[in-house]
Coordinates of C-alpha atoms in Angstrom, one line a residue:
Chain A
X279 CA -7.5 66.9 2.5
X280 CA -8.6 63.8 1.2
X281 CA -11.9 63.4 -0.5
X282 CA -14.8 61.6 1.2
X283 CA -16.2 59.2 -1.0
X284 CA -13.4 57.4 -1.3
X285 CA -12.9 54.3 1.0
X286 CA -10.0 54.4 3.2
X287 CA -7.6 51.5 2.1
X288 CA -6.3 48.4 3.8
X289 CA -3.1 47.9 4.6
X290 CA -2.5 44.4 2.9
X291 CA 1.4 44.6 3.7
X292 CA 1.0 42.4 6.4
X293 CA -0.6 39.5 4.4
X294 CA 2.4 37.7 3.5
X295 CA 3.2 37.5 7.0
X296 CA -0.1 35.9 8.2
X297 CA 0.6 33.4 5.2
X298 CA 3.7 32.4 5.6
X299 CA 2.5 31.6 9.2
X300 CA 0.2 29.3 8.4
X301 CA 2.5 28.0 5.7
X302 CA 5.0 27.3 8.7
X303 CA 2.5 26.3 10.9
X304 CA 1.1 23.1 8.2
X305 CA 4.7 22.5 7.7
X306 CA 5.5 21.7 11.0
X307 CA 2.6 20.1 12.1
X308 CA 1.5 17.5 8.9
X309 CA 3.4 15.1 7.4
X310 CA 2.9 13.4 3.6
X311 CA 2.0 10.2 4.9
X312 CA 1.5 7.0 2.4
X313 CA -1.6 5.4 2.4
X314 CA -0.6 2.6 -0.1
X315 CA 0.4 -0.4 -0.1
X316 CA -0.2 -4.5 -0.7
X317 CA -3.7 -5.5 -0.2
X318 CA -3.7 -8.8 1.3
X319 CA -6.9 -10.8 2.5
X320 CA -5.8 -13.6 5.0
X321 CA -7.6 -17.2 5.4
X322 CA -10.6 -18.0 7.8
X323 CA -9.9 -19.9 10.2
X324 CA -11.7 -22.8 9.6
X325 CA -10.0 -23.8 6.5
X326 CA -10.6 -27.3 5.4
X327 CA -7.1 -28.5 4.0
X328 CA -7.7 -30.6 0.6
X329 CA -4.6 -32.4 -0.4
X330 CA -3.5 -30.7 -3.7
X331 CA -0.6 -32.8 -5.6
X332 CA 2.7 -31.6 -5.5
X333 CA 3.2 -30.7 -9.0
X334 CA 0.3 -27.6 -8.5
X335 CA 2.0 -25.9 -5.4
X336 CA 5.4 -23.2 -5.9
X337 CA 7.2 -24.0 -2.2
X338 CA 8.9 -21.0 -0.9
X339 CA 11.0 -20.7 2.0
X340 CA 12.2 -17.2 3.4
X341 CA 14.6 -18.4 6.2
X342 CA 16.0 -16.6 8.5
X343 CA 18.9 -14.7 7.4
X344 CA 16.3 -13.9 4.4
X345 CA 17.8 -16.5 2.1
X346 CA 15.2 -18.1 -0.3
X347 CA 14.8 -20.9 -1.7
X348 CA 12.2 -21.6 -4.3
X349 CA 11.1 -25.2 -5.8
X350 CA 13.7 -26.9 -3.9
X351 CA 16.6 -24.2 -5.3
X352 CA 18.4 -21.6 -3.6
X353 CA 17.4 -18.8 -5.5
X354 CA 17.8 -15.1 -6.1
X355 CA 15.4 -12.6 -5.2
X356 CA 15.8 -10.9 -8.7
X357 CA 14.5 -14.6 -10.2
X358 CA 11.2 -15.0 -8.1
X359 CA 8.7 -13.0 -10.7
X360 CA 9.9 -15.3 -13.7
X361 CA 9.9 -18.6 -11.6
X362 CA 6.5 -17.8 -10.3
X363 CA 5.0 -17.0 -13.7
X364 CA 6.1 -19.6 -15.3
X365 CA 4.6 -22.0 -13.2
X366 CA 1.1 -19.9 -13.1
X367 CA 1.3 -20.2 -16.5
X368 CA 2.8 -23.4 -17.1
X369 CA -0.6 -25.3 -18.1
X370 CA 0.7 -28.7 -17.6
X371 CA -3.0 -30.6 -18.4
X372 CA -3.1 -31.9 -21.9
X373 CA -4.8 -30.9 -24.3
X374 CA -8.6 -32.3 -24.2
X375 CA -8.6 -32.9 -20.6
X376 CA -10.9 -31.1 -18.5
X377 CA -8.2 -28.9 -16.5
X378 CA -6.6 -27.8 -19.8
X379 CA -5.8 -24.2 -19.9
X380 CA -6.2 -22.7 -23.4
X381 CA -4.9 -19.2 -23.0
X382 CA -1.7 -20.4 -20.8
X383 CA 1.3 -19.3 -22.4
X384 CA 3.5 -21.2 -20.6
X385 CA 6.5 -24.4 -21.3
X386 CA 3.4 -26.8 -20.4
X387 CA 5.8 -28.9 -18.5
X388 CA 3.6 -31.9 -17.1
X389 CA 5.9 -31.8 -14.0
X390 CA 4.5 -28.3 -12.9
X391 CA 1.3 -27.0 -12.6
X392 CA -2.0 -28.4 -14.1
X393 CA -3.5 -24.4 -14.8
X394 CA -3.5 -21.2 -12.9
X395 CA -6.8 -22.2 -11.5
X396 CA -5.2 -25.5 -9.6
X397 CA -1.6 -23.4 -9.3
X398 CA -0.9 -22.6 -5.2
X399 CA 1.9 -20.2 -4.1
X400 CA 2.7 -21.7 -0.9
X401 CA 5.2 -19.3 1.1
X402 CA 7.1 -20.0 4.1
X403 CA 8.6 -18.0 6.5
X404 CA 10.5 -17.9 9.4
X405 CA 9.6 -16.1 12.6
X406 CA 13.4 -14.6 12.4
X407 CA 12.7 -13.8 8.5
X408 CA 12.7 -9.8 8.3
X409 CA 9.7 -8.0 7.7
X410 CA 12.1 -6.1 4.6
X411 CA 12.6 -9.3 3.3
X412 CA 9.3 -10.5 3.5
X413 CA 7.4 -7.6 1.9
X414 CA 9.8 -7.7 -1.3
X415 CA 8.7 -11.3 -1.8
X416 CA 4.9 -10.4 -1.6
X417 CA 5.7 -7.8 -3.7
X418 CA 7.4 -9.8 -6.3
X419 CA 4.4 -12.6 -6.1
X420 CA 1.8 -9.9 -6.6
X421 CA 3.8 -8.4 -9.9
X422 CA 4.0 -12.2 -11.6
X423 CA -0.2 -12.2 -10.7
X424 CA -0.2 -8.7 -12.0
X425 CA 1.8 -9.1 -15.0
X426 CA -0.1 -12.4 -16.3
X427 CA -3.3 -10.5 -15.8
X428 CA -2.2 -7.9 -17.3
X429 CA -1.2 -9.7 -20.3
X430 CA -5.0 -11.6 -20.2
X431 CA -6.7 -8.3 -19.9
X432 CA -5.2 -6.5 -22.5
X433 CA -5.8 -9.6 -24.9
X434 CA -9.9 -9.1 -24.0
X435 CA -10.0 -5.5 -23.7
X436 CA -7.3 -3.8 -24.7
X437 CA -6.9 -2.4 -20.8
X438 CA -4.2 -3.2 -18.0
X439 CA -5.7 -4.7 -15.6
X440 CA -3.9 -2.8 -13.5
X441 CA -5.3 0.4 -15.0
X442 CA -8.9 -1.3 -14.5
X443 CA -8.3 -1.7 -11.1
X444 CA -7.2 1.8 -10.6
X445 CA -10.4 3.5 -12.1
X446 CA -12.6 0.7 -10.5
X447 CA -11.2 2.2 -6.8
X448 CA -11.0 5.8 -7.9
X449 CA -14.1 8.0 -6.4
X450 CA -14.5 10.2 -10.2
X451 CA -15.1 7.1 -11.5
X452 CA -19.2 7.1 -12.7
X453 CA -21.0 4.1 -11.3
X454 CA -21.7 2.6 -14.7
X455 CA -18.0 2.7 -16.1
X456 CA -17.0 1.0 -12.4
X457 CA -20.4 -2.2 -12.8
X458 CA -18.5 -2.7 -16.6
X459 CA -15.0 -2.6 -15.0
X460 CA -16.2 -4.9 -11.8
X461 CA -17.6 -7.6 -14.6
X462 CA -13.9 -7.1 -16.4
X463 CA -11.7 -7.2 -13.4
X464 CA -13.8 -10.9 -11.9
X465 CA -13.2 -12.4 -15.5
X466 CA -9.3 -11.6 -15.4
X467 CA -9.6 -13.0 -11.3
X468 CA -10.9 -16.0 -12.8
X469 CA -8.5 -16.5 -15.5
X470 CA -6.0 -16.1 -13.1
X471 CA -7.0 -16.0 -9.4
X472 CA -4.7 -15.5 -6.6
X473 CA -3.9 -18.6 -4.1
X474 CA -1.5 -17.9 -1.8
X475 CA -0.9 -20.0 1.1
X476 CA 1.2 -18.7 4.2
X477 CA 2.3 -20.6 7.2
X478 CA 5.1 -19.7 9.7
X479 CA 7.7 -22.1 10.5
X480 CA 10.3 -22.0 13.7
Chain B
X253 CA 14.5 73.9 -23.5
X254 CA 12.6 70.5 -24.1
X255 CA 8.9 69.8 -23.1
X256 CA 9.3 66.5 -23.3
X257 CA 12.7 66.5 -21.3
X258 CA 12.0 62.6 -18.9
X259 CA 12.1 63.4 -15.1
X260 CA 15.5 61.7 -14.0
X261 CA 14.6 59.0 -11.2
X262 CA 16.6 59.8 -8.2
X263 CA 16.6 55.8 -6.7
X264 CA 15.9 52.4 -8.6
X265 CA 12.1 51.5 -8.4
X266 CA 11.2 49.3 -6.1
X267 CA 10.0 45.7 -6.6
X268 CA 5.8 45.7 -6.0
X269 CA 5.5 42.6 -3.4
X270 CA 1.8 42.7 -3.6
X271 CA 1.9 39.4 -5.8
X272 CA 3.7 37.6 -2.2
X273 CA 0.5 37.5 -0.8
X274 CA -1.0 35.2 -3.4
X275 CA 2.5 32.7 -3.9
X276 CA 2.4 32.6 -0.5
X277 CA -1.2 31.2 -0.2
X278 CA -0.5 29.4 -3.0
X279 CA 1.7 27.0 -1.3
X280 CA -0.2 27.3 1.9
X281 CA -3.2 25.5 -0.3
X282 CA -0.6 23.0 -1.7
X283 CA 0.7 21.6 1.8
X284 CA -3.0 21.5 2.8
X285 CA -4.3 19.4 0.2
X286 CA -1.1 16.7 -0.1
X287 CA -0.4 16.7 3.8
X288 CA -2.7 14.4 6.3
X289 CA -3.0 15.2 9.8
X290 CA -0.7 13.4 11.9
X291 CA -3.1 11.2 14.3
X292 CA -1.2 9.7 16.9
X293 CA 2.5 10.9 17.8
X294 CA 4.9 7.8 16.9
X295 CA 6.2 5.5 19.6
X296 CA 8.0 3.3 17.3
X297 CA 10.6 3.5 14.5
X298 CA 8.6 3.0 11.7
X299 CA 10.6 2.7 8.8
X300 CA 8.6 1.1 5.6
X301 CA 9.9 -1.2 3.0
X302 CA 9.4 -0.2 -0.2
X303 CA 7.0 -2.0 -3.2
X304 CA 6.2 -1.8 -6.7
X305 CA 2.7 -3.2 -7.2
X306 CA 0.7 -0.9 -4.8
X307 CA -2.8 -0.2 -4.5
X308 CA -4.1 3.1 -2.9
X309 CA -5.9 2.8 0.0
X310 CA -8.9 4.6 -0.9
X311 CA -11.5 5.3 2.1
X312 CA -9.7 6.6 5.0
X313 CA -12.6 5.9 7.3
X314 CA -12.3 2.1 6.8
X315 CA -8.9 1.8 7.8
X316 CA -7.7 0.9 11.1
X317 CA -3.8 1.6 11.3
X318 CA -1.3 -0.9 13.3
X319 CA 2.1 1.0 13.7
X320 CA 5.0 -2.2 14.6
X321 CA 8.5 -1.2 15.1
X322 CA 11.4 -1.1 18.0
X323 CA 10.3 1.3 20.8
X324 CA 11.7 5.0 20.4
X325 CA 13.5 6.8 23.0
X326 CA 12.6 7.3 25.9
X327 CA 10.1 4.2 25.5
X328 CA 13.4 2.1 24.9
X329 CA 14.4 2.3 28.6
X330 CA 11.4 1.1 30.0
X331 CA 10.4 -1.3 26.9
X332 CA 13.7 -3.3 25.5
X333 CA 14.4 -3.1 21.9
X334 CA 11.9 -5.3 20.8
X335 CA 9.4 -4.4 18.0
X336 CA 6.2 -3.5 19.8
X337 CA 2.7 -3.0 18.5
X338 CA 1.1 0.9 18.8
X339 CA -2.7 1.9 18.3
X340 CA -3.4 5.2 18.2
X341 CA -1.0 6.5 21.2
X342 CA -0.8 3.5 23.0
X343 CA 1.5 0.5 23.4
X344 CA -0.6 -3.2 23.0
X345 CA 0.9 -6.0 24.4
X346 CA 0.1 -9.2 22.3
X347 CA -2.9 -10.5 24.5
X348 CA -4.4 -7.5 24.2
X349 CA -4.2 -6.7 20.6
X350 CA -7.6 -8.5 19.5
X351 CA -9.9 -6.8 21.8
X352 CA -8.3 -3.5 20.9
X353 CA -9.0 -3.7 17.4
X354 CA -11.9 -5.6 18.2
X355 CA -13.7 -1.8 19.8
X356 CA -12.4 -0.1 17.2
X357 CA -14.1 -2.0 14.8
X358 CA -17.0 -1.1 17.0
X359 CA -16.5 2.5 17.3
X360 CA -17.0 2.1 13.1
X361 CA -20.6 2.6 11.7
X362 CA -22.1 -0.6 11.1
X363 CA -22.6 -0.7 7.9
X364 CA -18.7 -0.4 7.2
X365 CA -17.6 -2.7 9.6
X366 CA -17.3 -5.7 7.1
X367 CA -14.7 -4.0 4.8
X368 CA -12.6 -2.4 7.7
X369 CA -8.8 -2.8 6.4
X370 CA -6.3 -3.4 9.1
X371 CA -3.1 -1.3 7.7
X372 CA -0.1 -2.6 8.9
X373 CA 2.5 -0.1 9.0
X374 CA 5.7 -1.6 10.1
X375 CA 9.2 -1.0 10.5
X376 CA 11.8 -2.8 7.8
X377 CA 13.9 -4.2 10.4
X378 CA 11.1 -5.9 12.6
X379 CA 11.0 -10.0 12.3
X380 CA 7.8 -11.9 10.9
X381 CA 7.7 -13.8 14.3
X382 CA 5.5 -10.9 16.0
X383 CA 3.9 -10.4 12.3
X384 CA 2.6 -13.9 12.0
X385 CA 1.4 -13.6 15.4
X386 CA -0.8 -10.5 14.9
X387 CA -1.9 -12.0 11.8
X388 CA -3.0 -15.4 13.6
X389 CA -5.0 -12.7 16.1
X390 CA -6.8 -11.1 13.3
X391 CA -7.7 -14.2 11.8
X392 CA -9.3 -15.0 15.4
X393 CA -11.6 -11.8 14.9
X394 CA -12.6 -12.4 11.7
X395 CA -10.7 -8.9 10.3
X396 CA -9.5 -10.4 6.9
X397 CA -8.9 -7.5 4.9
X398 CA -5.4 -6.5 5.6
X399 CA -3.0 -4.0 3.9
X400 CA 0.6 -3.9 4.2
X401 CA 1.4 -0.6 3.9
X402 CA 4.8 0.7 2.0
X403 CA 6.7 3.4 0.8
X404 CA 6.6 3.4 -3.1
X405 CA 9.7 2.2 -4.2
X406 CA 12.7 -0.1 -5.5
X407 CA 11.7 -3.5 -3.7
X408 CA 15.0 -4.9 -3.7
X409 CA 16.1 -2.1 -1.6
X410 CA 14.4 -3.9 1.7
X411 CA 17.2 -6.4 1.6
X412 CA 19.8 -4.5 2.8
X413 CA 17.7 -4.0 6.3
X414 CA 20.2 -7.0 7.5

């Protein structure tokens, strides 16, 4: 007989089977989604249109059959990032003149642009262009931003910018680290801030 | 005669299971922290491109999703093979698309409504015509902040959508 102060025990056999239900049943019904991806902010739409000189604006043309052409050039894909930083960071304005850029790194070719401030990406599409197509070039233009800013941040504080950006957006991050990083990330903007002009062509 | 002569074991000992319990919750608690909740059922291919230089989107409660792609079957039959734009469960046609994201902007808590990101979730294969077009509508609104969402990947691999 068994004694009476002991508890009569649980069957826990079963367990595994009401886990591996739920188990299934997440399985089935979630899915890892992405929630990343190119952060773009588009124009106004009152935007006054300044005429900028040729030299300062990058033309390029997606057509298409998602050919590009860049400056004038047919052009790979595979070439876009090293065109479009060397004419960010071309620094075209001589020396002593008010638009000269002191940190560019660039040939300083006086045909190309003045300095990354006056330097405009202008890109062109088509509405036949493919959204693929499309997305690699945006993604190609954002790595020759991220790469100069990079190199800009890590010569003022030892830090990718990249890496600045991440912690500035991340939620562990304390509010005091994220006011220093905000200060950080608007002086690399600066240095190099992002003009990109769209427009759609038939 | 030994004392100490070891009881001979009949059958092999059995493997204890009581540890499946615990693996078992242990991926239960994995798939319930990486997975997100499926909102709306998909009307639309929706195949991403892929990109290098992402940036997480961080709160969920600002984002307003825009799913693009050709119409799935059985919405082919009635729809064409056109890329089409879906909110939550429904098809928008073009005209409509402003006012739509327009009152869910308004559903939003007003202090949040300025930095509502429109994610853009659409299919490799869908042409910038009907892109540009939604992006000239959100201009019209005044919803600026835009994402295009992508899978994280080899950019160069988008190309071969063609």
């Amino acid at each position: 007989m068994a004694s009476r102060e002991e508890a009569p025990k649980v069957n826990a056999g079963s367990m595994a089977d009401i886990a591996f239900l739920l188990l299934i049943f997440f399985l089935v019904t979630t899915s890892i989604e992405t929630d990343a991806g190119l952060d773009r902010k588009l124009p106004g739409e009152s935007d006054i249109s300044v005429p900028i000189p040729q030299r300062n604006i990058l033309p390029i043309l997606i057509n298409g059959e998602d050919d590009l052409m860049v400056d004038g050039d047919i052009t790979d894909l595979k070439d876009l990032r090293a065109l479009t930083i060397a004419f960010l960071d071309n620094g075209g304005a001589p020396e002593g003149s008010e638009n000269y850029c002191d940190y560019c790194k660039g040939p300083r070719d006086t045909e190309s642009s003045d300095n990354p401030e006056k330097a405009i990406v202008s890109l062109l599409s088509n509405r036949e262009t493919s959204y693929g197509a499309y997305v690699t070039v945006q993604n190609e233009l954002v790595a020759a931003y991220n790469t100069l800013r990079n190199r800009e941040a890590q010569r003022l504080f030892r830090m990718d910018f990249t890496e600045m950006e991440r912690q500035y957006f991340a939620n562990e991050t304390p509010e005091a680290v994220k006011k220093e990083l905000k200060k950080k990330i608007r002086k690399i903007q600066e240095l190099y801030p992002m003009k990109l002009s769209e427009a759609e062509r038939n | 005669m030994s004392k100490f002569k070891l009881k001979k074991s009949t059958h092999t000992p059995e493997v204890s299971t009581a540890s499946l319990p615990d693996i078992v919750f242990m991926l239960l608690f994995f798939f319930m922290t990486v997975t997100v909740m499926k909102d709306s059922a998909l009307k639309v291919a929706n195949e991403l491109p892929n990109a290098t230089e992402l940036r997480k989107l961080e709160k969920k409660d600002r984002v307003i999703t825009v799913y693009i792609g050709k119409p799935e079957s059985p919405f082919d039959k009635t729809l064409g093979t056109e890329p089409r734009i879906q909110i939550d469960d429904k098809f928008i046609a073009m005209s409509n698309f402003g006012a739509t994201i327009l009152a869910k902007m308004n559903e939003k808590p007003e202090h949040i409504r300025p930095f509502v990101t429109v994610s853009l979730k659409v299919d490799k294969t869908a042409s910038m015509g009907l892109i540009s077009d939604v992006k000239q509508e959100l201009r019209k609104i005044h919803a600026l902040k835009i994402n295009y969402t992508t899978y994280e990947g080899d950019a160069f691999l988008n190309m071969n959508a063609k």
